Amino acid sequence: MTALDDAAIAEADRVGIEPLLRELVRLRASQLNGCSYCVDQHSRDALAAGEHDQRLFAVAVWRESNFFTPRERAAFALTDAVTRLSETHVPDEVWHEASAHFTDDELAALLALLVSINAWNELAVSTRGWRPKLQA
């Protein structure tokens, strides 16, 4: 899993996926999957990378928030659809909107990030192997 995650991050960096966007989509997938450890981890990583508190708090309600760019919104829609694949089958309109904001290489890297975080979420939620600790 670590090798998969490292490869996904390296590819995202190579094609220019912004580090903040990377953390926000990982946070969003983790919210949908109910992974408390990953929500904590990627929230803290986003803050450390310079994300604004208000935007971070609004990721859970991104559709109703005006804090996100069209590119970020397309990434969130793709994240939601991929994370809920059995329900959504990634609608054409979601894919086409993402394609309007990301190159083919960026889309491939974004998908790799989503595969990786969803796999981490599945491991963490099913095993309850990791729990966040409240920071003092």
PDB file of C-alpha atoms in Angstrom:
ATOM      1  CA  MET A   1       0.000   0.000   0.000  1.00  0.00           C
ATOM      2  CA  THR A   2       2.789   2.397   0.829  1.00  0.00           C
ATOM      3  CA  ALA A   3       4.474   1.748  -2.523  1.00  0.00           C
ATOM      4  CA  LEU A   4       1.166   2.346  -4.340  1.00  0.00           C
ATOM      5  CA  ASP A   5       0.590   5.568  -2.420  1.00  0.00           C
ATOM      6  CA  ASP A   6       4.142   6.776  -3.003  1.00  0.00           C
ATOM      7  CA  ALA A   7       3.806   6.076  -6.730  1.00  0.00           C
ATOM      8  CA  ALA A   8       0.468   7.911  -6.904  1.00  0.00           C
ATOM      9  CA  ILE A   9       1.932  10.949  -5.125  1.00  0.00           C
ATOM     10  CA  ALA A  10       5.027  10.934  -7.335  1.00  0.00           C
ATOM     11  CA  GLU A  11       2.870  10.823 -10.464  1.00  0.00           C
ATOM     12  CA  ALA A  12       0.621  13.613  -9.172  1.00  0.00           C
ATOM     13  CA  ASP A  13       3.707  15.721  -8.496  1.00  0.00           C
ATOM     14  CA  ARG A  14       5.197  14.870 -11.895  1.00  0.00           C
ATOM     15  CA  VAL A  15       2.126  16.047 -13.809  1.00  0.00           C
ATOM     16  CA  GLY A  16       1.565  19.122 -11.650  1.00  0.00           C
ATOM     17  CA  ILE A  17      -1.434  18.230  -9.487  1.00  0.00           C
ATOM     18  CA  GLU A  18      -1.300  20.885  -6.794  1.00  0.00           C
ATOM     19  CA  PRO A  19      -0.324  19.524  -3.340  1.00  0.00           C
ATOM     20  CA  LEU A  20      -3.332  21.237  -1.748  1.00  0.00           C
ATOM     21  CA  LEU A  21      -5.719  19.708  -4.271  1.00  0.00           C
ATOM     22  CA  ARG A  22      -4.117  16.334  -3.649  1.00  0.00           C
ATOM     23  CA  GLU A  23      -4.854  16.616   0.067  1.00  0.00           C
ATOM     24  CA  LEU A  24      -8.376  17.948  -0.470  1.00  0.00           C
ATOM     25  CA  VAL A  25      -9.451  15.043  -2.687  1.00  0.00           C
ATOM     26  CA  ARG A  26      -7.905  12.589  -0.243  1.00  0.00           C
ATOM     27  CA  LEU A  27      -9.811  14.307   2.551  1.00  0.00           C
ATOM     28  CA  ARG A  28     -13.063  14.192   0.571  1.00  0.00           C
ATOM     29  CA  ALA A  29     -12.766  10.482  -0.218  1.00  0.00           C
ATOM     30  CA  SER A  30     -11.953   9.788   3.422  1.00  0.00           C
ATOM     31  CA  GLN A  31     -15.026  11.730   4.538  1.00  0.00           C
ATOM     32  CA  LEU A  32     -17.225   9.683   2.224  1.00  0.00           C
ATOM     33  CA  ASN A  33     -15.664   6.432   3.431  1.00  0.00           C
ATOM     34  CA  GLY A  34     -15.929   7.396   7.108  1.00  0.00           C
ATOM     35  CA  CYS A  35     -12.208   6.972   7.778  1.00  0.00           C
ATOM     36  CA  SER A  36     -11.496   9.042  10.881  1.00  0.00           C
ATOM     37  CA  TYR A  37      -7.737   8.477  10.726  1.00  0.00           C
ATOM     38  CA  CYS A  38      -7.445   9.638   7.111  1.00  0.00           C
ATOM     39  CA  VAL A  39      -9.801  12.594   7.631  1.00  0.00           C
ATOM     40  CA  ASP A  40      -7.560  13.704  10.489  1.00  0.00           C
ATOM     41  CA  GLN A  41      -4.340  13.046   8.559  1.00  0.00           C
ATOM     42  CA  HIS A  42      -5.299  14.801   5.347  1.00  0.00           C
ATOM     43  CA  SER A  43      -6.901  17.727   7.166  1.00  0.00           C
ATOM     44  CA  ARG A  44      -3.663  18.291   9.057  1.00  0.00           C
ATOM     45  CA  ASP A  45      -1.601  17.813   5.885  1.00  0.00           C
ATOM     46  CA  ALA A  46      -3.739  20.375   4.046  1.00  0.00           C
ATOM     47  CA  LEU A  47      -3.375  22.888   6.874  1.00  0.00           C
ATOM     48  CA  ALA A  48       0.389  22.324   6.940  1.00  0.00           C
ATOM     49  CA  ALA A  49       0.492  22.944   3.177  1.00  0.00           C
ATOM     50  CA  GLY A  50      -1.223  26.310   3.684  1.00  0.00           C
ATOM     51  CA  GLU A  51      -4.915  25.523   3.217  1.00  0.00           C
ATOM     52  CA  HIS A  52      -7.337  28.041   4.726  1.00  0.00           C
ATOM     53  CA  ASP A  53      -9.441  26.772   7.655  1.00  0.00           C
ATOM     54  CA  GLN A  54     -12.743  27.823   6.087  1.00  0.00           C
ATOM     55  CA  ARG A  55     -12.061  25.978   2.852  1.00  0.00           C
ATOM     56  CA  LEU A  56     -10.974  22.907   4.761  1.00  0.00           C
ATOM     57  CA  PHE A  57     -14.160  22.929   6.829  1.00  0.00           C
ATOM     58  CA  ALA A  58     -16.232  23.310   3.656  1.00  0.00           C
ATOM     59  CA  VAL A  59     -14.879  20.242   1.845  1.00  0.00           C
ATOM     60  CA  ALA A  60     -17.706  18.143   3.319  1.00  0.00           C
ATOM     61  CA  VAL A  61     -20.244  20.510   1.732  1.00  0.00           C
ATOM     62  CA  TRP A  62     -18.290  21.488  -1.367  1.00  0.00           C
ATOM     63  CA  ARG A  63     -21.372  21.512  -3.615  1.00  0.00           C
ATOM     64  CA  GLU A  64     -22.959  24.269  -1.512  1.00  0.00           C
ATOM     65  CA  SER A  65     -19.738  26.216  -0.933  1.00  0.00           C
ATOM     66  CA  ASN A  66     -18.453  29.055  -3.078  1.00  0.00           C
ATOM     67  CA  PHE A  67     -14.886  28.620  -1.787  1.00  0.00           C
ATOM     68  CA  PHE A  68     -13.674  26.267  -4.524  1.00  0.00           C
ATOM     69  CA  THR A  69     -12.483  26.845  -8.082  1.00  0.00           C
ATOM     70  CA  PRO A  70     -14.105  25.091 -11.044  1.00  0.00           C
ATOM     71  CA  ARG A  71     -11.036  22.812 -11.259  1.00  0.00           C
ATOM     72  CA  GLU A  72     -11.361  21.853  -7.586  1.00  0.00           C
ATOM     73  CA  ARG A  73     -15.094  21.298  -7.970  1.00  0.00           C
ATOM     74  CA  ALA A  74     -14.483  18.994 -10.954  1.00  0.00           C
ATOM     75  CA  ALA A  75     -11.938  17.076  -8.867  1.00  0.00           C
ATOM     76  CA  PHE A  76     -14.418  16.758  -5.986  1.00  0.00           C
ATOM     77  CA  ALA A  77     -17.174  15.544  -8.312  1.00  0.00           C
ATOM     78  CA  LEU A  78     -14.817  12.928  -9.730  1.00  0.00           C
ATOM     79  CA  THR A  79     -13.732  11.970  -6.209  1.00  0.00           C
ATOM     80  CA  ASP A  80     -17.351  11.511  -5.143  1.00  0.00           C
ATOM     81  CA  ALA A  81     -18.179   9.441  -8.226  1.00  0.00           C
ATOM     82  CA  VAL A  82     -15.091   7.214  -8.031  1.00  0.00           C
ATOM     83  CA  THR A  83     -15.448   6.717  -4.278  1.00  0.00           C
ATOM     84  CA  ARG A  84     -19.101   5.737  -4.738  1.00  0.00           C
ATOM     85  CA  LEU A  85     -18.366   3.735  -7.883  1.00  0.00           C
ATOM     86  CA  SER A  86     -20.918   0.992  -7.213  1.00  0.00           C
ATOM     87  CA  GLU A  87     -23.638   3.644  -6.974  1.00  0.00           C
ATOM     88  CA  THR A  88     -22.518   6.108  -9.654  1.00  0.00           C
ATOM     89  CA  HIS A  89     -20.507   4.212 -12.276  1.00  0.00           C
ATOM     90  CA  VAL A  90     -18.836   7.627 -12.826  1.00  0.00           C
ATOM     91  CA  PRO A  91     -21.412   9.447 -14.946  1.00  0.00           C
ATOM     92  CA  ASP A  92     -20.278  10.729 -18.329  1.00  0.00           C
ATOM     93  CA  GLU A  93     -20.963  14.325 -17.329  1.00  0.00           C
ATOM     94  CA  VAL A  94     -18.650  14.001 -14.311  1.00  0.00           C
ATOM     95  CA  TRP A  95     -15.876  12.555 -16.470  1.00  0.00           C
ATOM     96  CA  HIS A  96     -16.358  15.192 -19.189  1.00  0.00           C
ATOM     97  CA  GLU A  97     -16.273  18.016 -16.642  1.00  0.00           C
ATOM     98  CA  ALA A  98     -13.075  16.631 -15.128  1.00  0.00           C
ATOM     99  CA  SER A  99     -11.629  16.303 -18.645  1.00  0.00           C
ATOM    100  CA  ALA A 100     -12.325  19.986 -19.221  1.00  0.00           C
ATOM    101  CA  HIS A 101     -10.135  20.944 -16.248  1.00  0.00           C
ATOM    102  CA  PHE A 102      -7.423  18.272 -16.280  1.00  0.00           C
ATOM    103  CA  THR A 103      -5.161  16.906 -18.984  1.00  0.00           C
ATOM    104  CA  ASP A 104      -5.170  13.169 -19.677  1.00  0.00           C
ATOM    105  CA  ASP A 105      -1.985  12.792 -17.617  1.00  0.00           C
ATOM    106  CA  GLU A 106      -3.501  14.776 -14.753  1.00  0.00           C
ATOM    107  CA  LEU A 107      -6.681  12.667 -14.864  1.00  0.00           C
ATOM    108  CA  ALA A 108      -4.625   9.484 -14.721  1.00  0.00           C
ATOM    109  CA  ALA A 109      -2.679  10.821 -11.739  1.00  0.00           C
ATOM    110  CA  LEU A 110      -5.879  11.946 -10.023  1.00  0.00           C
ATOM    111  CA  LEU A 111      -7.392   8.494 -10.522  1.00  0.00           C
ATOM    112  CA  ALA A 112      -4.259   6.897  -9.065  1.00  0.00           C
ATOM    113  CA  LEU A 113      -4.597   9.126  -5.992  1.00  0.00           C
ATOM    114  CA  LEU A 114      -8.251   8.148  -5.641  1.00  0.00           C
ATOM    115  CA  VAL A 115      -7.517   4.436  -5.992  1.00  0.00           C
ATOM    116  CA  SER A 116      -4.804   4.754  -3.360  1.00  0.00           C
ATOM    117  CA  ILE A 117      -6.817   6.723  -0.787  1.00  0.00           C
ATOM    118  CA  ASN A 118      -9.877   4.532  -1.234  1.00  0.00           C
ATOM    119  CA  ALA A 119      -7.726   1.449  -0.632  1.00  0.00           C
ATOM    120  CA  TRP A 120      -6.197   3.026   2.485  1.00  0.00           C
ATOM    121  CA  ASN A 121      -9.698   3.926   3.697  1.00  0.00           C
ATOM    122  CA  GLU A 122     -10.907   0.370   3.171  1.00  0.00           C
ATOM    123  CA  LEU A 123      -8.006  -1.010   5.189  1.00  0.00           C
ATOM    124  CA  ALA A 124      -8.317   1.512   7.995  1.00  0.00           C
ATOM    125  CA  VAL A 125     -12.102   1.356   8.324  1.00  0.00           C
ATOM    126  CA  SER A 126     -12.410  -2.420   8.086  1.00  0.00           C
ATOM    127  CA  THR A 127      -9.540  -3.222  10.474  1.00  0.00           C
ATOM    128  CA  ARG A 128      -9.824  -0.175  12.711  1.00  0.00           C
ATOM    129  CA  GLY A 129      -6.042  -0.436  12.668  1.00  0.00           C
ATOM    130  CA  TRP A 130      -5.406   3.280  12.942  1.00  0.00           C
ATOM    131  CA  ARG A 131      -7.055   5.858  15.172  1.00  0.00           C
ATOM    132  CA  PRO A 132      -6.275   9.571  15.247  1.00  0.00           C
ATOM    133  CA  LYS A 133      -4.964  11.058  18.443  1.00  0.00           C
ATOM    134  CA  LEU A 134      -6.253  14.426  19.629  1.00  0.00           C
ATOM    135  CA  GLN A 135      -3.467  16.968  19.344  1.00  0.00           C
ATOM    136  CA  ALA A 136      -2.853  18.994  22.500  1.00  0.00           C
TER     137      ALA A 136
END
